[in-house]
């Protein structure tokens, strides 16, 4: 097992290109858009702990703490790079309120203090530990950003209380969280404040999971909570996808921090099962809205895909941890797949609106179907929303974008790994590393490393990349180009062939049989009806015809046109007719990056098109 | 409007070929299989009216009367052609019990007499009038079969009571039936006992419909009952498909018997909407299990198709009536489509087991999906069953097969129409008409008519038929080959080109885009995994390759083999990979008639295959 260190946000600046532009919108628009909605919906106000039954304030939900905690974490990442007194004051005010309303014994939870004070740690699905986990992540981010450990100290008292009631007194109604998150958060806290109690508590929760199997209910079963067996025995990805991947991320942390090889091998099996059988080409996971869950291998319907934004983020968190404990480019490939597709599809291009679900196909005609029958079926989504009742995704994508710098590099004493090609400038362990690139619009990457002579550098060769070249000698190891750093200032030009690719799915994926998805570098493309005046279901692409690529400033990425055919409507005579009597005509199909779909009003959309 | 008379069962014998074989199984096996299940489940016993709460007998359901009535009707059609004292005695015993338990005032309904005696005609969805309708159809069939009008006389008293409470006293809880059926039944009774009160009551129910719009409920709305507007204003097929088509059949009868052109034009519009937008290629209707209902135009999913056997039968009943009031081959085409496909798929080849739903695609992997999540989704069907809780379909298909002779010919003083090509011998109005054919295994039909010199004969040119020839002069009118009968004995050889055809659907049918269905004459074909050792979703047919046809005694019809390709599995390296790296290999795909699917154990099945 490897033990690479990530280059942290304090050590790296995202300087240019795709993600610099995204971060600008994120800090100028999104972080305030989320805050505004959270103020309107009472999430911020809930920290005053003055909700009364029948009063004016909305009733707090038991995971509102976590929504605001993710916003605080987002603000902290932004503050780390762009100091802003007003934004910092907002965070401080929230910390004040947390301090003010923390119990004598350390406990802090809005819902359970104002609504169900006698029911603390009784209901496994009430997210108290999940909320604590997100507060810990916010505390660590804030500490790293501005140096204040006030929130960490507050939460340290809460953690002591959790240690007492869960591991010593054992007076709680359950022994592992109903929604995982605290495990990875405790390991993150341990990385900045290496007190063994944090690691031990995280391991306690990992080890307890699967012991306290809850009874299966109509609406869920123990797999939903990944509680169907002890974690080291889990080899297939099951249940609620956000829960699952937060758990797996915590397991990867646990493997790294304890050297537990059984945990490590379980992580590999869970990763394999996801990316080989249960992941959309966009990096989305969760094939059904029922339980927002994994289903069976190869069951990846496009129109009813759930593929929650948070689930793709969770898969990124898990995969990104794996890359530091095993040298295998598949992990960073998966991070790349999610960040360029299934994660940022969850936020509008203007940074103001969000998707919870990220289907790979929208058919507006389904609305007519649903209107024509009764209420028993779920309405398909068509447009991003300003917010939702369950609003976990908006601050999750906000924090991810603000923190994207931490996904780029990792290292140990002898080796430097470049995992993501993001225009950036890093300084870590005496090494200066600059990346210049317009990736993914261009496949040209210039990496310049200084102060690392004698070490080895590893550049990820993306899994999507068929042809590439480097201007220095290299060998390929586990998906990385390995090279010796021969000079004090060592510059590498890595050139990846960028062109539209027609991708097929394993034919066991019934939903994609006979179809292709067009990709360009890491970007997955889709066709929208707003650009194409014919039935998308009817389009047949010609994978052998020349595709055209043109940079489009609206999407901040290339758009692609490909040749295809559609039915000549005037040859249609009946609902069913001989194939030989149906003529087809040539069309040009415009494809846009999947992340940009549904930004121009409701429209049919398809990633997978027939060929 | 035309006013053709059908050649009735008393006037025609099915003598040979496909349907003679089906009728043999029907009278030797099916009618007794249904009876056995109905005895086991208490449906026959319920006619003793001795159910007691907490007693041994099962609680009668409020449509059990209709189940047994359809069995009686089936038995009557069989008795008409194959006298059988024991079978007749069974029917007589049931009539005895009906007579015995009929109320003083004429009312008869098992459920409402033994369970809810104070709630008669209060709940619109309690099927009392539906049950009466089926009893009337049984009574007419029995009268035609053996000459006894005892059941008609019993029901005449009940009908008088219905006339009184619905149209005079108006003391009922609703004014038109919640499940249509009595309308067409009253017109059928009127055809053998032309008392105006029957016609008037039927027209009363047609005219009341849409006036008493029930409030929309969570699980259904007024369209479910075709009560969203007056029937003459209804132009789109809506709601529960069996209800809808029973209503439309009654409307067609009403148009015919009253000359009401508004009703006639509504029937045409409703037929058009069904066959142009909402009908499966098998003749199945009902795109969703929610409400067993029509949905939106072109919404014809194959795997979740409901396509209830009874709904295809109902569409046949409606279409068959239309052929006698408008000369247009589309009506008999639709009858043909249903009887060779979506109706007889509802019964196993051995005549013992039944389908309620008739999907056009079965994916056993769906079971894994359903097992992996919670109970919120409906399990897909895989096998025919001996019976079901709601057991309307088994006796419905039984009666249809026993009565198939009535679908063949109709006539008036000057014209003789042959609508269905079924080996038969008829004698009606002084005319003798014999049909010899092995259709649909062969396209050769010999029609011999005697005693009709000077009249015109019309042979339907099936909509599926591209090439055909006749050995006599003819002109084509509204889809029929019209010819003069020039001799006392006039023989026509009608030769239809029979070959496998690759059919496409209108591309608005998203589920079928990029796919073909193979047909042979009127038969729709499907591929089953039991015959094909590869993924059916992965198969790509070659519509230009030669298909082979071979008669298969097991199915009593041809089986077809076509060329195609599937993925070369050993070229698969990942869940997603470049299309150019995926190789395909040639396969031969065996196709069987759709009606024969699921007779050899659970198996993946597809009608629509990619090309």
mmCIF file of C-alpha atoms in Angstrom, chain A residues 126-247:
data_model
loop_
_atom_site.group_PDB
_atom_site.id
_atom_site.type_symbol
_atom_site.label_atom_id
_atom_site.label_comp_id
_atom_site.label_asym_id
_atom_site.label_seq_id
_atom_site.Cartn_x
_atom_site.Cartn_y
_atom_site.Cartn_z
ATOM 1 C CA UNK A 126 -31.265 11.285 11.979
ATOM 2 C CA UNK A 127 -27.898 12.358 10.603
ATOM 3 C CA UNK A 128 -26.389 13.764 13.831
ATOM 4 C CA UNK A 129 -23.006 12.152 13.162
ATOM 5 C CA UNK A 130 -23.266 13.110 9.496
ATOM 6 C CA UNK A 131 -23.794 16.737 10.516
ATOM 7 C CA UNK A 132 -20.851 16.546 12.893
ATOM 8 C CA UNK A 133 -18.722 15.143 10.080
ATOM 9 C CA UNK A 134 -19.500 18.068 7.817
ATOM 10 C CA UNK A 135 -18.836 20.521 10.633
ATOM 11 C CA UNK A 136 -15.448 18.870 11.158
ATOM 12 C CA UNK A 137 -14.631 19.219 7.459
ATOM 13 C CA UNK A 138 -15.610 22.892 7.647
ATOM 14 C CA UNK A 139 -13.482 23.341 10.755
ATOM 15 C CA UNK A 140 -10.422 21.795 9.135
ATOM 16 C CA UNK A 141 -10.889 23.820 5.944
ATOM 17 C CA UNK A 142 -11.278 27.008 7.960
ATOM 18 C CA UNK A 143 -8.247 26.230 10.069
ATOM 19 C CA UNK A 144 -6.170 25.608 6.938
ATOM 20 C CA UNK A 145 -7.527 28.746 5.304
ATOM 21 C CA UNK A 146 -7.174 31.357 8.038
ATOM 22 C CA UNK A 147 -5.327 29.595 10.843
ATOM 23 C CA UNK A 148 -8.152 29.792 13.388
ATOM 24 C CA UNK A 149 -8.791 26.522 15.219
ATOM 25 C CA UNK A 150 -11.759 27.854 17.182
ATOM 26 C CA UNK A 151 -14.284 25.611 15.412
ATOM 27 C CA UNK A 152 -11.956 22.634 15.747
ATOM 28 C CA UNK A 153 -11.770 23.233 19.497
ATOM 29 C CA UNK A 154 -15.554 23.492 19.754
ATOM 30 C CA UNK A 155 -15.983 20.274 17.846
ATOM 31 C CA UNK A 156 -13.235 18.546 19.791
ATOM 32 C CA UNK A 157 -15.495 18.814 22.857
ATOM 33 C CA UNK A 158 -18.373 17.345 20.819
ATOM 34 C CA UNK A 159 -16.119 14.535 19.590
ATOM 35 C CA UNK A 160 -15.123 13.746 23.168
ATOM 36 C CA UNK A 161 -18.806 13.471 23.995
ATOM 37 C CA UNK A 162 -19.366 11.159 21.010
ATOM 38 C CA UNK A 163 -16.427 9.006 22.134
ATOM 39 C CA UNK A 164 -17.960 8.793 25.580
ATOM 40 C CA UNK A 165 -21.538 7.931 24.639
ATOM 41 C CA UNK A 166 -20.738 5.657 21.710
ATOM 42 C CA UNK A 167 -17.602 3.821 22.817
ATOM 43 C CA UNK A 168 -17.502 4.005 26.618
ATOM 44 C CA UNK A 169 -21.041 4.358 27.976
ATOM 45 C CA UNK A 170 -22.607 2.788 24.874
ATOM 46 C CA UNK A 171 -25.867 4.548 25.693
ATOM 47 C CA UNK A 172 -26.796 5.388 22.104
ATOM 48 C CA UNK A 173 -29.563 3.830 20.005
ATOM 49 C CA UNK A 174 -27.130 2.656 17.348
ATOM 50 C CA UNK A 175 -23.408 2.085 17.032
ATOM 51 C CA UNK A 176 -22.535 3.275 13.523
ATOM 52 C CA UNK A 177 -23.929 6.243 11.599
ATOM 53 C CA UNK A 178 -27.012 5.933 9.399
ATOM 54 C CA UNK A 179 -25.340 8.271 6.914
ATOM 55 C CA UNK A 180 -21.588 7.911 6.675
ATOM 56 C CA UNK A 181 -19.394 11.016 6.564
ATOM 57 C CA UNK A 182 -17.912 11.354 10.057
ATOM 58 C CA UNK A 183 -15.345 8.633 9.289
ATOM 59 C CA UNK A 184 -13.618 10.543 6.499
ATOM 60 C CA UNK A 185 -14.020 13.795 8.432
ATOM 61 C CA UNK A 186 -12.274 12.379 11.507
ATOM 62 C CA UNK A 187 -9.383 11.175 9.339
ATOM 63 C CA UNK A 188 -9.173 14.641 7.792
ATOM 64 C CA UNK A 189 -9.050 16.204 11.261
ATOM 65 C CA UNK A 190 -6.419 13.646 12.242
ATOM 66 C CA UNK A 191 -4.302 14.819 9.289
ATOM 67 C CA UNK A 192 -4.052 18.326 10.756
ATOM 68 C CA UNK A 193 -4.373 17.493 14.469
ATOM 69 C CA UNK A 194 -2.849 14.039 14.851
ATOM 70 C CA UNK A 195 -4.621 13.023 18.043
ATOM 71 C CA UNK A 196 -5.107 9.240 18.043
ATOM 72 C CA UNK A 197 -8.612 9.612 19.487
ATOM 73 C CA UNK A 198 -9.862 10.923 16.130
ATOM 74 C CA UNK A 199 -8.442 7.985 14.226
ATOM 75 C CA UNK A 200 -9.689 5.552 16.842
ATOM 76 C CA UNK A 201 -13.217 6.908 16.734
ATOM 77 C CA UNK A 202 -13.253 6.726 12.928
ATOM 78 C CA UNK A 203 -12.034 3.132 13.074
ATOM 79 C CA UNK A 204 -14.631 2.375 15.743
ATOM 80 C CA UNK A 205 -17.409 3.469 13.402
ATOM 81 C CA UNK A 206 -15.923 1.509 10.503
ATOM 82 C CA UNK A 207 -15.598 -1.583 12.650
ATOM 83 C CA UNK A 208 -19.083 -1.333 14.134
ATOM 84 C CA UNK A 209 -20.743 -1.071 10.717
ATOM 85 C CA UNK A 210 -22.460 -4.255 9.691
ATOM 86 C CA UNK A 211 -22.711 -5.426 13.285
ATOM 87 C CA UNK A 212 -25.828 -3.449 14.076
ATOM 88 C CA UNK A 213 -27.818 -4.522 11.035
ATOM 89 C CA UNK A 214 -31.140 -2.695 11.106
ATOM 90 C CA UNK A 215 -34.282 -4.635 10.197
ATOM 91 C CA UNK A 216 -35.258 -4.315 6.531
ATOM 92 C CA UNK A 217 -38.131 -1.936 6.004
ATOM 93 C CA UNK A 218 -40.517 -1.487 3.119
ATOM 94 C CA UNK A 219 -38.622 1.504 1.821
ATOM 95 C CA UNK A 220 -35.104 0.389 2.512
ATOM 96 C CA UNK A 221 -32.958 -2.451 3.611
ATOM 97 C CA UNK A 222 -29.632 -2.812 5.336
ATOM 98 C CA UNK A 223 -27.776 -2.474 2.036
ATOM 99 C CA UNK A 224 -29.168 1.032 1.802
ATOM 100 C CA UNK A 225 -26.925 1.917 4.768
ATOM 101 C CA UNK A 226 -24.050 -0.396 3.745
ATOM 102 C CA UNK A 227 -24.837 -2.264 6.943
ATOM 103 C CA UNK A 228 -25.492 -5.657 5.401
ATOM 104 C CA UNK A 229 -22.100 -7.011 6.473
ATOM 105 C CA UNK A 230 -18.839 -5.873 8.084
ATOM 106 C CA UNK A 231 -17.031 -3.387 5.852
ATOM 107 C CA UNK A 232 -14.017 -5.583 5.186
ATOM 108 C CA UNK A 233 -16.332 -8.227 3.720
ATOM 109 C CA UNK A 234 -18.094 -5.813 1.397
ATOM 110 C CA UNK A 235 -16.976 -6.448 -2.181
ATOM 111 C CA UNK A 236 -19.864 -4.989 -4.174
ATOM 112 C CA UNK A 237 -21.052 -1.387 -4.127
ATOM 113 C CA UNK A 238 -24.539 -1.348 -2.637
ATOM 114 C CA UNK A 239 -27.255 0.957 -1.467
ATOM 115 C CA UNK A 240 -27.503 4.721 -1.256
ATOM 116 C CA UNK A 241 -24.635 5.974 -3.405
ATOM 117 C CA UNK A 242 -23.632 9.024 -1.388
ATOM 118 C CA UNK A 243 -23.606 7.027 1.815
ATOM 119 C CA UNK A 244 -21.675 4.261 0.075
ATOM 120 C CA UNK A 245 -18.896 6.388 -1.369
ATOM 121 C CA UNK A 246 -18.501 8.511 1.751
ATOM 122 C CA UNK A 247 -18.036 5.239 3.600
#
